[in-house]
Amino acid sequence: MNFGEIQKKAEAEWKALLESDKPLITVGLATCGMAAGGNATMAAVKDALAKHGIEANVMPVGCIGMCYLEPIVDIMKPGRPRITYCRVSQDKVSSLIEDYLVYDNPRADMALGTIGDGTVEGILRLFDLPMLKPQVRISLRNCGHINPEDIYHYIAQGGYTALSKALGMDPDDVIKEVEKSGLRGRGGAGFPTYRKWQEARRSKRAPKFVVCNADEGDPGAFMDRSVLEGDPHVVLEGMALAGYSIGTPNGYIYCRAEYPLAVKRLNIAIQQAKDLNLLGDRILGTDFSFDIEIMQGAGAFVCGEGSALMYSIEGKRGMPRVRPPRSVESGLWGLPTSLNNVETFANVPAIVARGGDWFASYGTETGKGTKTFALTGKINRPGLIEVPMGITLREIVHEIGGGILGDKPFKAVQTGGPSGGCLPAALLDTPVDYETLARAGSIMGSGGMVVVDNETCMVDMARYFLAFCVEESCGKCVPCREGLPLMLEMIERITQGKGKPGDVERLEALGKTIVAGALCGLGTSAPNPVLSSIRYFLDEWNAHIEEKTCPALVCKDLIHYELDARKCVACHRCLWSCPTRAITAKPLEAPVIDQSRCTRCGTCVTVCPARISPITKLPGTNSVGAGRPAENQEVLVHG
Amino acid sequence: MDEKVTAIVDRYQGNKRFLVSILQDIQAEYYYLPKEVLAQVSESIDVPLSKIFSVSTFFKAFSLEPRGRHLVNVCVGTACHVRGAVKVLEGIERETGITAGQTDKDRRFSLEAVNCLGCCALGPVIVIDGEYHGKLTTAKAVEILKSYE
């Protein structure tokens, strides 16, 4: 088959699916959908169809990004727009299928919105919803829409046309198109993509390599996972375009071990592409060959760093090396290698197909196009979003994210994970782009965006990220291996109410030394969360150090619980659930909390009937640290 | 010579570049990396045992100690952290009597605190034997554990 015939077949299949006289039912089955019970929903859909004797096309799709509404089920009846239903747990499936498919009641109460032409009474259009309206979907355009395990679905959406077009172009012109688009590395560093490709192309040494960095290790980031699970072919096509531009048949994807579903879907996608000669030898009858091999990580955050990642592919310990030379000069096995992030590759097919100028029409002067973010934390509508660069943090948090959970006050948004920083409410109008975020003391990063409210302690947050980096430090260079644990020790003292005047200055000095002296990206950015927290939330640090209180009531050594006997109904639930038996009571009487045994775990508050809430968390130490087992203290020190 | 190990090494044509993949397959087979198996790998792909230990101790996914029947991964990523993952982890630790990184006496559970699993909107999340459980509270997590024998 030539590409035209493949396209025709794909379009015919897609059309047949949409215009079939059977209803089409899709279930969101990315990892997030599965965690919300998507598999059980899928099984229930099949059961319900069998029960009513309805024939339908049922298929799994990736994640549309509204993770908080999973499991998501779409139903498209012949001649009607597709309706997206949310929170369809297995027990709701039967009534939904029966009502809509048997009695033609579209169940507007369960529906989120419609997709496609036509309207259904009582249901809004999905992309008019406040969460989706400000979004521009380029790299995520197919996620949640197509079956990721069917290459024809991808081709029917225009997939692989960019590759087919590029194969008739001069590789330098492909690179020029990427240059015009202004695409910069989406892994966080923001290095212009075309320059990596150009340098790799010009290198006289061979073989060369194209490597896709899918070692998405930042906690709170899942952009790459969603793309790989929802639309794996877009990444493969982007890599093939890179291979053609650079002039190499060798592609590798380094995917982290925590993403088994992504690996599975990538393997299926690679095989399907090979079967249609869109990957493999002499692609579409040209002289260009390109093959992709998947390597799985084994749980090391530092392997997201370029040189460490490549050592890991070579079967060695993933420890970074001194740079320069950069990996385009000396990468895998010391040979020229272009390493790009999943999302970077996912943008390339659209750029080649529609032109660099089109892509560059989105975004700001220095940041072109769109960026995906994993919006999480204490927010009403957490999920995966794709927005044009230059959008403000306020729009992201309040419009797309729907504001803070429980209408609590916004405190900060953390961007860039363990390499980034926290930005306070005063900076909410900052437009999102590489330079503005860096000036504000954070970074764009790979796209993790964690929103926190006033119940989150910024000192604890800094401690959390630092503990993460201490744990993940490979141990090769002294500033990172020795400096970070020292910083952590100081912060832990502060959270335990043992901070001393001058601690903040010492942390800043040590942090800046590590930034200046560490070997790789992990070390040089690890102090960022602490430094930015001190910069914007100094009063909270001072409260911990000088007043020995935690204003957010998080740090366990600086709080205690008290029980108001007048409010208590003596149900004694807290007494039975207390893990350290710190709560005792005489029959029918209000219990008493023994502060010396209490570990401040908060279990009593969660089991206490909310309407009476006699137990309150209060600032101040009622016998610091007493009752906490010694080994717990030990664990804390080592992060 | 253990045939299972030979089969795994053969899968990669005995190429030492695939050391990490070989170790992953061995761990999938035995749930940990037994010392005598590593010795056999060392011989068949011609990599010193010291190098194999250096790689297997570097990556967190590898265990040199026997694991329990059920592997419980508690996500302690940022989003889960701010939504109370620590409480869930502590609850599981109390219930099982082991701390993260340990296996209980009966080899029923191995408990690991792991980095972000990527389903942040559903935090706190735990994964038991590859099955995801989201939106947890301590009580729910303990209840789920009881269904694993």
Coordinates of N, CA, C and O in Angstrom, one line a residue, chain B residues 95-143:
Chain B
E95 N -0.8 -0.7 60.0 CA -1.6 -1.9 59.7 C -0.7 -3.1 59.4 O -0.9 -4.2 59.9
T96 N 0.4 -2.9 58.7 CA 1.2 -4.0 58.3 C 2.4 -4.3 59.2 O 3.0 -5.3 59.2
G97 N 2.6 -3.3 60.1 CA 3.7 -3.4 61.0 C 5.1 -3.3 60.4 O 6.1 -3.6 61.0
I98 N 5.1 -2.8 59.1 CA 6.4 -2.6 58.5 C 6.5 -1.2 58.0 O 5.5 -0.5 57.8
T99 N 7.7 -0.7 57.8 CA 7.9 0.6 57.2 C 8.3 0.5 55.7 O 8.6 -0.6 55.3
A100 N 8.1 1.6 55.0 CA 8.4 1.6 53.6 C 9.8 1.0 53.3 O 10.8 1.3 54.0
G101 N 9.9 0.1 52.4 CA 11.2 -0.5 52.0 C 11.3 -1.9 52.7 O 12.2 -2.6 52.4
Q102 N 10.3 -2.3 53.5 CA 10.4 -3.5 54.2 C 9.4 -4.6 53.7 O 8.4 -4.2 53.0
T103 N 9.6 -5.8 54.1 CA 8.7 -6.9 53.8 C 8.4 -7.6 55.1 O 9.2 -7.7 56.0
D104 N 7.1 -7.9 55.3 CA 6.7 -8.5 56.6 C 7.2 -9.9 56.8 O 7.6 -10.6 55.8
K105 N 7.1 -10.4 58.0 CA 7.6 -11.7 58.4 C 7.0 -12.8 57.5 O 7.7 -13.7 57.0
D106 N 5.7 -12.7 57.3 CA 5.0 -13.8 56.6 C 5.1 -13.6 55.1 O 4.5 -14.3 54.3
R107 N 5.9 -12.6 54.6 CA 6.0 -12.3 53.2 C 4.7 -12.1 52.5 O 4.4 -12.5 51.4
R108 N 3.8 -11.4 53.3 CA 2.5 -11.1 52.7 C 2.6 -9.8 51.9 O 2.2 -9.8 50.7
F109 N 3.2 -8.8 52.5 CA 3.3 -7.5 51.8 C 4.8 -7.0 51.8 O 5.5 -7.2 52.7
S110 N 5.1 -6.4 50.7 CA 6.3 -5.6 50.6 C 5.8 -4.2 50.4 O 4.9 -3.9 49.6
L111 N 6.3 -3.2 51.2 CA 5.8 -1.9 51.1 C 6.9 -0.9 50.6 O 8.0 -1.0 51.0
E112 N 6.5 -0.1 49.6 CA 7.4 0.8 49.0 C 6.7 2.2 48.9 O 5.6 2.3 48.5
A113 N 7.5 3.2 49.3 CA 7.0 4.6 49.0 C 7.7 5.0 47.7 O 8.9 5.0 47.6
V114 N 6.8 5.2 46.7 CA 7.4 5.5 45.3 C 7.1 6.9 44.9 O 6.3 7.6 45.4
N115 N 7.9 7.3 43.9 CA 7.8 8.6 43.3 C 6.5 8.6 42.5 O 5.9 7.6 42.2
C116 N 6.1 9.8 42.1 CA 4.9 10.1 41.4 C 4.5 9.0 40.3 O 5.3 8.6 39.5
L117 N 3.3 8.5 40.4 CA 2.8 7.5 39.5 C 2.0 8.1 38.4 O 1.6 7.4 37.5
G118 N 1.8 9.4 38.4 CA 1.2 10.1 37.3 C -0.3 10.1 37.2 O -0.9 10.4 36.2
C119 N -0.9 9.7 38.3 CA -2.4 10.0 38.3 C -2.7 10.9 39.5 O -3.5 10.6 40.3
C120 N -2.1 12.1 39.4 CA -2.1 13.1 40.5 C -3.5 13.6 40.8 O -3.8 13.9 42.0
A121 N -4.4 13.6 39.8 CA -5.7 14.2 40.1 C -6.5 13.2 41.0 O -7.6 13.6 41.5
L122 N -6.1 12.0 41.2 CA -6.8 11.0 42.0 C -6.1 10.7 43.3 O -6.4 9.7 43.9
G123 N -5.2 11.5 43.7 CA -4.4 11.3 44.9 C -5.2 11.3 46.1 O -6.3 12.0 46.1
P124 N -4.8 10.7 47.2 CA -3.6 9.8 47.3 C -3.9 8.5 46.6 O -5.0 8.0 46.7
V125 N -2.9 7.9 46.0 CA -3.0 6.7 45.2 C -2.0 5.6 45.7 O -0.9 5.9 46.1
I126 N -2.5 4.4 45.8 CA -1.6 3.3 46.0 C -1.8 2.3 44.9 O -2.9 2.2 44.3
V127 N -0.8 1.5 44.6 CA -0.9 0.5 43.6 C -0.5 -0.9 44.2 O 0.6 -1.0 44.8
I128 N -1.4 -1.8 44.2 CA -1.1 -3.1 44.8 C -1.0 -4.1 43.6 O -2.0 -4.3 42.9
D129 N 0.1 -4.8 43.4 CA 0.3 -5.7 42.3 C -0.2 -5.2 41.0 O -0.9 -5.9 40.2
G130 N 0.1 -3.9 40.7 CA -0.2 -3.3 39.5 C -1.6 -2.8 39.4 O -2.0 -2.2 38.4
E131 N -2.4 -3.0 40.4 CA -3.8 -2.4 40.4 C -3.9 -1.1 41.1 O -3.4 -1.0 42.2
Y132 N -4.5 -0.1 40.4 CA -4.5 1.2 41.0 C -5.7 1.5 41.9 O -6.8 1.1 41.6
H133 N -5.5 2.1 43.0 CA -6.6 2.5 43.9 C -6.4 4.0 44.2 O -5.4 4.4 44.7
G134 N -7.4 4.8 43.8 CA -7.3 6.2 44.0 C -8.2 6.8 45.0 O -9.0 6.1 45.6
K135 N -8.0 8.2 45.2 CA -8.8 8.9 46.2 C -8.9 8.3 47.5 O -10.1 8.1 48.1
L136 N -7.8 7.9 48.1 CA -7.8 7.1 49.3 C -7.8 7.9 50.6 O -7.4 9.1 50.6
T137 N -8.4 7.3 51.6 CA -8.2 7.8 53.0 C -7.4 6.7 53.7 O -7.4 5.6 53.1
T138 N -7.0 6.9 54.9 CA -6.3 5.9 55.6 C -7.2 4.7 55.8 O -6.8 3.5 55.6
A139 N -8.4 5.0 56.2 CA -9.3 3.9 56.5 C -9.6 3.0 55.2 O -9.6 1.8 55.3
K140 N -9.8 3.7 54.1 CA -10.0 3.0 52.8 C -8.8 2.1 52.4 O -9.0 1.0 52.0
A141 N -7.6 2.7 52.6 CA -6.4 1.9 52.2 C -6.3 0.7 53.1 O -6.0 -0.4 52.6
V142 N -6.6 0.8 54.4 CA -6.4 -0.4 55.3 C -7.5 -1.4 54.9 O -7.2 -2.6 54.8
E143 N -8.7 -0.9 54.5 CA -9.7 -1.9 54.1 C -9.3 -2.6 52.8 O -9.5 -3.8 52.7

